[in-house]
GROMACS .gro file of C-alpha atoms in nm:
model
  244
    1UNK     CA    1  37.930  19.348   3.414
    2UNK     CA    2  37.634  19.477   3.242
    3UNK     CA    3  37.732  19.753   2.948
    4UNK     CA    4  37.531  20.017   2.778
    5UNK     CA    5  37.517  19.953   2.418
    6UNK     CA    6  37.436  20.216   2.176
    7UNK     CA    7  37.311  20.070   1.799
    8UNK     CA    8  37.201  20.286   1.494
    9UNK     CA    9  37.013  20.116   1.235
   10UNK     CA   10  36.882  19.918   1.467
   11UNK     CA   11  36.506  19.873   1.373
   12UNK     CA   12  36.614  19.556   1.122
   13UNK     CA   13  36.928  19.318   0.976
   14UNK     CA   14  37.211  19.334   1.191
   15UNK     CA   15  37.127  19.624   1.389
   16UNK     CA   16  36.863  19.442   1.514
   17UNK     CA   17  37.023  19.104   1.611
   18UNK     CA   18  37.318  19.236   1.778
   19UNK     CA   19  37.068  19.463   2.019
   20UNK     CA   20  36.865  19.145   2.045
   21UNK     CA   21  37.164  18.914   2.116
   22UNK     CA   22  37.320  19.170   2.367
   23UNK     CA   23  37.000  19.226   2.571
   24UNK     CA   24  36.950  18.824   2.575
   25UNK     CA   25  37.276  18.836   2.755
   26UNK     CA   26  37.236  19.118   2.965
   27UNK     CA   27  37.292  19.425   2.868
   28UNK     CA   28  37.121  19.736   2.830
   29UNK     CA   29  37.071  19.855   2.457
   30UNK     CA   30  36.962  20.192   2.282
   31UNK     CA   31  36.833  20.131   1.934
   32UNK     CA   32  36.888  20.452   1.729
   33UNK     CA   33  36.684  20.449   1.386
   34UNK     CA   34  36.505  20.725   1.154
   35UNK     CA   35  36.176  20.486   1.187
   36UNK     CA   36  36.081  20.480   1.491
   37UNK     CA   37  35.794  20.223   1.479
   38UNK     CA   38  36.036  19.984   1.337
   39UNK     CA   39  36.301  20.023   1.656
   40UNK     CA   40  35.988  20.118   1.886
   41UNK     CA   41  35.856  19.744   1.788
   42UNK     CA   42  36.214  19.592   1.818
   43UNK     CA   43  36.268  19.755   2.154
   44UNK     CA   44  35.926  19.612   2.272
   45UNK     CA   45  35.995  19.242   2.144
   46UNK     CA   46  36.391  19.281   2.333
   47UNK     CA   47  36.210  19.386   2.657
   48UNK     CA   48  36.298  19.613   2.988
   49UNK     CA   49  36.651  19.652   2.875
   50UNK     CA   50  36.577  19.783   2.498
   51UNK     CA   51  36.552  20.168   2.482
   52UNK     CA   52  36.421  20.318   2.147
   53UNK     CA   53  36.527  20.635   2.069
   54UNK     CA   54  36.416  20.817   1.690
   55UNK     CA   55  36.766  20.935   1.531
   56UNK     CA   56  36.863  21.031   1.170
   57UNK     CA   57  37.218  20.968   1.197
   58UNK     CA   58  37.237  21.238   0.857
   59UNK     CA   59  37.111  21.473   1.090
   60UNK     CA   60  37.295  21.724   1.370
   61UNK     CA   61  36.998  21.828   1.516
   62UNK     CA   62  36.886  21.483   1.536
   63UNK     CA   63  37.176  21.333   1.667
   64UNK     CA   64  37.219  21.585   1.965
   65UNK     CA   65  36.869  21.549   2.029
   66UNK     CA   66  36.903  21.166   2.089
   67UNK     CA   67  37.189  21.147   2.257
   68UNK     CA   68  37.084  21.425   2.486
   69UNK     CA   69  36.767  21.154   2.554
   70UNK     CA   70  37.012  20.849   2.610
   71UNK     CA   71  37.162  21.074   2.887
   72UNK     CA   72  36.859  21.133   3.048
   73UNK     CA   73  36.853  20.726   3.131
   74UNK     CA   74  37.235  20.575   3.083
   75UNK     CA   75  37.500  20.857   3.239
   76UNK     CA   76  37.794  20.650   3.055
   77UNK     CA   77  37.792  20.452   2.690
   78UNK     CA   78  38.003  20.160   2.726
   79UNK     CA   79  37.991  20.090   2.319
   80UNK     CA   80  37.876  20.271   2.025
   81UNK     CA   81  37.796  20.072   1.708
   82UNK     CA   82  37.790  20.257   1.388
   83UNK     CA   83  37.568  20.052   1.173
   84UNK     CA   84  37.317  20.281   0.992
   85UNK     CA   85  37.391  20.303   0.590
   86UNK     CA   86  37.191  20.354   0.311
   87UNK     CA   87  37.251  20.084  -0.002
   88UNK     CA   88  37.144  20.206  -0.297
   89UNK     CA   89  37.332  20.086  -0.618
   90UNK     CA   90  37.288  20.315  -0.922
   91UNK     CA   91  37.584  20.430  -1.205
   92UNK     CA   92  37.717  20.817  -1.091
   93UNK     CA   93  37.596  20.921  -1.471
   94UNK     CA   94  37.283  20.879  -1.367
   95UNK     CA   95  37.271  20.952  -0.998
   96UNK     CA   96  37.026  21.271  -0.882
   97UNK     CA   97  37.133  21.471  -0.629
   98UNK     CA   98  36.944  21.298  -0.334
   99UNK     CA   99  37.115  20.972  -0.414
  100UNK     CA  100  37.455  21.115  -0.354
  101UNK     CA  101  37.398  21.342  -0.110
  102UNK     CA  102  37.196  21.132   0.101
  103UNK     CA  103  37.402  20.830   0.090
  104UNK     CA  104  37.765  21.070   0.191
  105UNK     CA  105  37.544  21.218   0.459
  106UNK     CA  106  37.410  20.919   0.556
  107UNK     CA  107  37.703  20.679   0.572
  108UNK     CA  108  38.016  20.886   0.588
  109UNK     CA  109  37.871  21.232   0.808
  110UNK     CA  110  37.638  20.976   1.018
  111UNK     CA  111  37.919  20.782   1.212
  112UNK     CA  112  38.102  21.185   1.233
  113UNK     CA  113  37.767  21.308   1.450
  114UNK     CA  114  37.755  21.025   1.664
  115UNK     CA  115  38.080  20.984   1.716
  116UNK     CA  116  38.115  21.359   1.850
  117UNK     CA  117  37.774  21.298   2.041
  118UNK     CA  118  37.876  21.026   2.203
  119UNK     CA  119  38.214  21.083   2.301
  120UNK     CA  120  38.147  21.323   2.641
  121UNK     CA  121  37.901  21.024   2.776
  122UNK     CA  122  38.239  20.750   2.673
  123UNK     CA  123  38.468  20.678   2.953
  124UNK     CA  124  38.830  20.473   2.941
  125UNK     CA  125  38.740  20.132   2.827
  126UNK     CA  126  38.454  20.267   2.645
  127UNK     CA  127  38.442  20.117   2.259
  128UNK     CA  128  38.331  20.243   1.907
  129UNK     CA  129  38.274  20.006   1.621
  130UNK     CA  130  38.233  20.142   1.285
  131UNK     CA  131  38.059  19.838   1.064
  132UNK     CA  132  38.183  19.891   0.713
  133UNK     CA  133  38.128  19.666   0.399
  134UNK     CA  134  38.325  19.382   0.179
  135UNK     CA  135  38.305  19.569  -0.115
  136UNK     CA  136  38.571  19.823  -0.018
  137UNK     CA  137  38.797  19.621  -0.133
  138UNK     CA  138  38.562  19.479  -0.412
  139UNK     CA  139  38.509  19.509  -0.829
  140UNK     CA  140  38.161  19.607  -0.779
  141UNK     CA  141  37.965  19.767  -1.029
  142UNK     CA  142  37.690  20.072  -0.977
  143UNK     CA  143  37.832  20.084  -0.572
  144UNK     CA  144  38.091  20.350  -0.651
  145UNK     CA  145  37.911  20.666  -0.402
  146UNK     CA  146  37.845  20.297  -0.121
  147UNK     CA  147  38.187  20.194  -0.146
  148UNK     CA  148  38.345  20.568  -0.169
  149UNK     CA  149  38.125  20.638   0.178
  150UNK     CA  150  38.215  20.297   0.342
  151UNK     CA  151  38.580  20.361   0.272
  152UNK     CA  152  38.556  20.679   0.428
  153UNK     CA  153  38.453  20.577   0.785
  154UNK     CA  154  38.749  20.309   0.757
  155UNK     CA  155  38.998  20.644   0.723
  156UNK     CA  156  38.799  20.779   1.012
  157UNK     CA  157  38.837  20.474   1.193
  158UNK     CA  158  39.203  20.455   1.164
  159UNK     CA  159  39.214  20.834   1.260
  160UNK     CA  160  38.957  20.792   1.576
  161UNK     CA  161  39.181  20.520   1.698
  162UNK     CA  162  39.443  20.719   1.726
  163UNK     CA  163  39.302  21.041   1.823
  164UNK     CA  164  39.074  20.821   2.093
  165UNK     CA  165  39.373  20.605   2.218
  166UNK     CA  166  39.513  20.851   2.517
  167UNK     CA  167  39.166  20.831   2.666
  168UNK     CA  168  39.149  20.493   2.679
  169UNK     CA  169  38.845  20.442   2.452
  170UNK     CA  170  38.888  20.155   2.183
  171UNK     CA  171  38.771  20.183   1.794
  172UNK     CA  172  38.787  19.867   1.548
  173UNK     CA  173  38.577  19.869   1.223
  174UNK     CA  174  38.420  19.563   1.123
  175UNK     CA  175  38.338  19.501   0.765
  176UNK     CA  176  38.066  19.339   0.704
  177UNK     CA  177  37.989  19.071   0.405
  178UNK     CA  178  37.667  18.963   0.242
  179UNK     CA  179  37.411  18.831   0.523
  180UNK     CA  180  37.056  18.760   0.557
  181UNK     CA  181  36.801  18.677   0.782
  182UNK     CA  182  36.398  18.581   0.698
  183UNK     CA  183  36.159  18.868   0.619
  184UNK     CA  184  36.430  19.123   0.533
  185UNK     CA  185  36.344  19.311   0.224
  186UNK     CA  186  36.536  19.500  -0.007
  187UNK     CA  187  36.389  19.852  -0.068
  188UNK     CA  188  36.520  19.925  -0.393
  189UNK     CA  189  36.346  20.032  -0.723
  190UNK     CA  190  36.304  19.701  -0.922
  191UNK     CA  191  36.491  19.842  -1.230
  192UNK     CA  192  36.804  19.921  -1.003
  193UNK     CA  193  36.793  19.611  -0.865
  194UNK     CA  194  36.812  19.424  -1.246
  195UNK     CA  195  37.039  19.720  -1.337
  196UNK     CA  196  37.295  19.607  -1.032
  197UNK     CA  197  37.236  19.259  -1.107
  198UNK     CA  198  37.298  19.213  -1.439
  199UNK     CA  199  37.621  19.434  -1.426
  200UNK     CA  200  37.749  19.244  -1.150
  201UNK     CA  201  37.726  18.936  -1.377
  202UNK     CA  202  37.893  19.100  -1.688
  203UNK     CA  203  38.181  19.259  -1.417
  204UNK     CA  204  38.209  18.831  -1.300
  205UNK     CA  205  37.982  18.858  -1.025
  206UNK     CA  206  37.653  18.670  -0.993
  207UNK     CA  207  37.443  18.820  -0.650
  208UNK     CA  208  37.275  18.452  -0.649
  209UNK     CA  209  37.556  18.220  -0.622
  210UNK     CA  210  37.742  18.397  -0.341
  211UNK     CA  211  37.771  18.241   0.003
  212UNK     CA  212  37.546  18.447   0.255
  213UNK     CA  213  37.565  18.450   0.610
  214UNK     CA  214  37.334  18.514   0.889
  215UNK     CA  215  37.313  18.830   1.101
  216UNK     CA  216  37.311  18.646   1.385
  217UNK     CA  217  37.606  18.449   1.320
  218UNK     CA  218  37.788  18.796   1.278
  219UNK     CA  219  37.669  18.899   1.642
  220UNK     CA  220  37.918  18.638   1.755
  221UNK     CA  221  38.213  18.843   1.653
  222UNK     CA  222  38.080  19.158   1.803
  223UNK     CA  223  38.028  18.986   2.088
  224UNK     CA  224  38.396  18.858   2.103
  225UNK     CA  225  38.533  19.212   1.993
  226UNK     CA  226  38.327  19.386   2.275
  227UNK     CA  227  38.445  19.136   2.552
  228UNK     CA  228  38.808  19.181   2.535
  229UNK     CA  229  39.047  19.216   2.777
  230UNK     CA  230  39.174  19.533   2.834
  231UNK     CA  231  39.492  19.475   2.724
  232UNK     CA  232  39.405  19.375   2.416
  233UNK     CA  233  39.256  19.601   2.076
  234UNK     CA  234  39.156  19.450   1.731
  235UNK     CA  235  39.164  19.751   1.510
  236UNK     CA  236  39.029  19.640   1.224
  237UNK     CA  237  38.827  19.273   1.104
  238UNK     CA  238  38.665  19.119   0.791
  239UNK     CA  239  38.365  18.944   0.793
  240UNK     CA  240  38.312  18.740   0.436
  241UNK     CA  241  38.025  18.451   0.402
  242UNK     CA  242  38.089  18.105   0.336
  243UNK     CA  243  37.899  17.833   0.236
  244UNK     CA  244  37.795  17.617   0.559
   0.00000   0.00000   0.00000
């Protein structure tokens, strides 16, 4: 049966694919993003079934507003995907304010608002997936406000599940690990970008010898999680590259 997929962040990476791969089979997707020519033109190349709604997940007013719009086509959300994050590495020192804020706002708040949005549109057998990150549980330099956020929604997760479970409605987090796909870009300021790099070597880490996956070999798994039976839950999974 044909489900009503909600995705933020999806107007690239893995936002993207999984709206892509779920239409492809289907289903009816929303693609939430702050852009909104960048999830207007992903909407257009998914098709009929792709619904592109402007949402800064860092934003209340925002969020209501978009849900309010997804109600106005799709009575019930089947599944909500919280994949919007911002991934910025830079040393607390020498964080400004934006940085910080914007990132907890962002990452940690964003999945909050939706979540509460979403809920009176969820029925039982309805599904929230919080997409997290590897480097939770990771030595990684300059990622301290990333991994502080990412390990935040996990918590939430955990406490979602079991505030969420009497009504039926079903919440895993998925951690995500290092993908790629072509013509992704990384919009960070050149210097940060050396800065990360070269502290991830000296901390044992070198960024260009890791295994990378694809996004749209990390579809599969949502895929699988989504699909299954209703006497089953997977409350939590990590995702980690390999080399092929």
């Amino acid at each position: 049966m044909s489900k009503t997929i909600v995705i933020t962040g999806a107007g690239v990476g893995l936002g993207r694919a999984l709206a892509r791969r779920f239409a492809n089979e289907g289903d009816h997707v929303v693609l939430l993003g702050r852009t909104f020519s960048k999830i207007k033109d992903a909407a257009d190349d998914i098709g009929d079934r792709a619904l592109a709604v402007k949402c800064d997940v860092g934003s209340p007013d925002s969020v209501r507003e978009a849900f309010a719009e997804i109600a106005k086509t799709h009575k019930t959300i089947d599944v909500l995907i919280n994949n919007a994050a911002l991934f910025e590495p830079f040393k607390i020192a020498d964080a400004t304010d934006d940085q910080i804020l914007n990132a907890v706002i962002t990452n940690l708040a964003g999945p909050m608002l939706c979540v509460r949005e979403a809920l009176p549109l969820m029925v039982k057998g309805s599904h929230i997936i919080n997409v997290t990150s590897e480097s939770v549980d990771m030595h990684f330099p300059h990622l301290s406000v990333y991994q502080s956020t990412k390990a935040g929604v996990e918590r939430f997760s955990k406490s979602m599940h079991q505030e969420l479970e009497g009504d039926g409605i079903r919440v895993t987090n998925i951690r995500a690990g290092q993908m790629f796909e072509e013509g992704k870009t990384w919009d960070v300021d050149p210097e940060a970008r050396k800065a990360f790099g070269m502290a991830a070597i000296a901390a044992g880490i070198n960024l260009l010898e890791r295994p990378i996956s694809q996004f749209e070999s990390a579809t599969d798994v949502f895929r699988a999680v989504i699909d299954l039976p209703a006497d089953l839950h997977v409350a939590a999974m990590n995702l980690h590259a390999r080399s092929a």
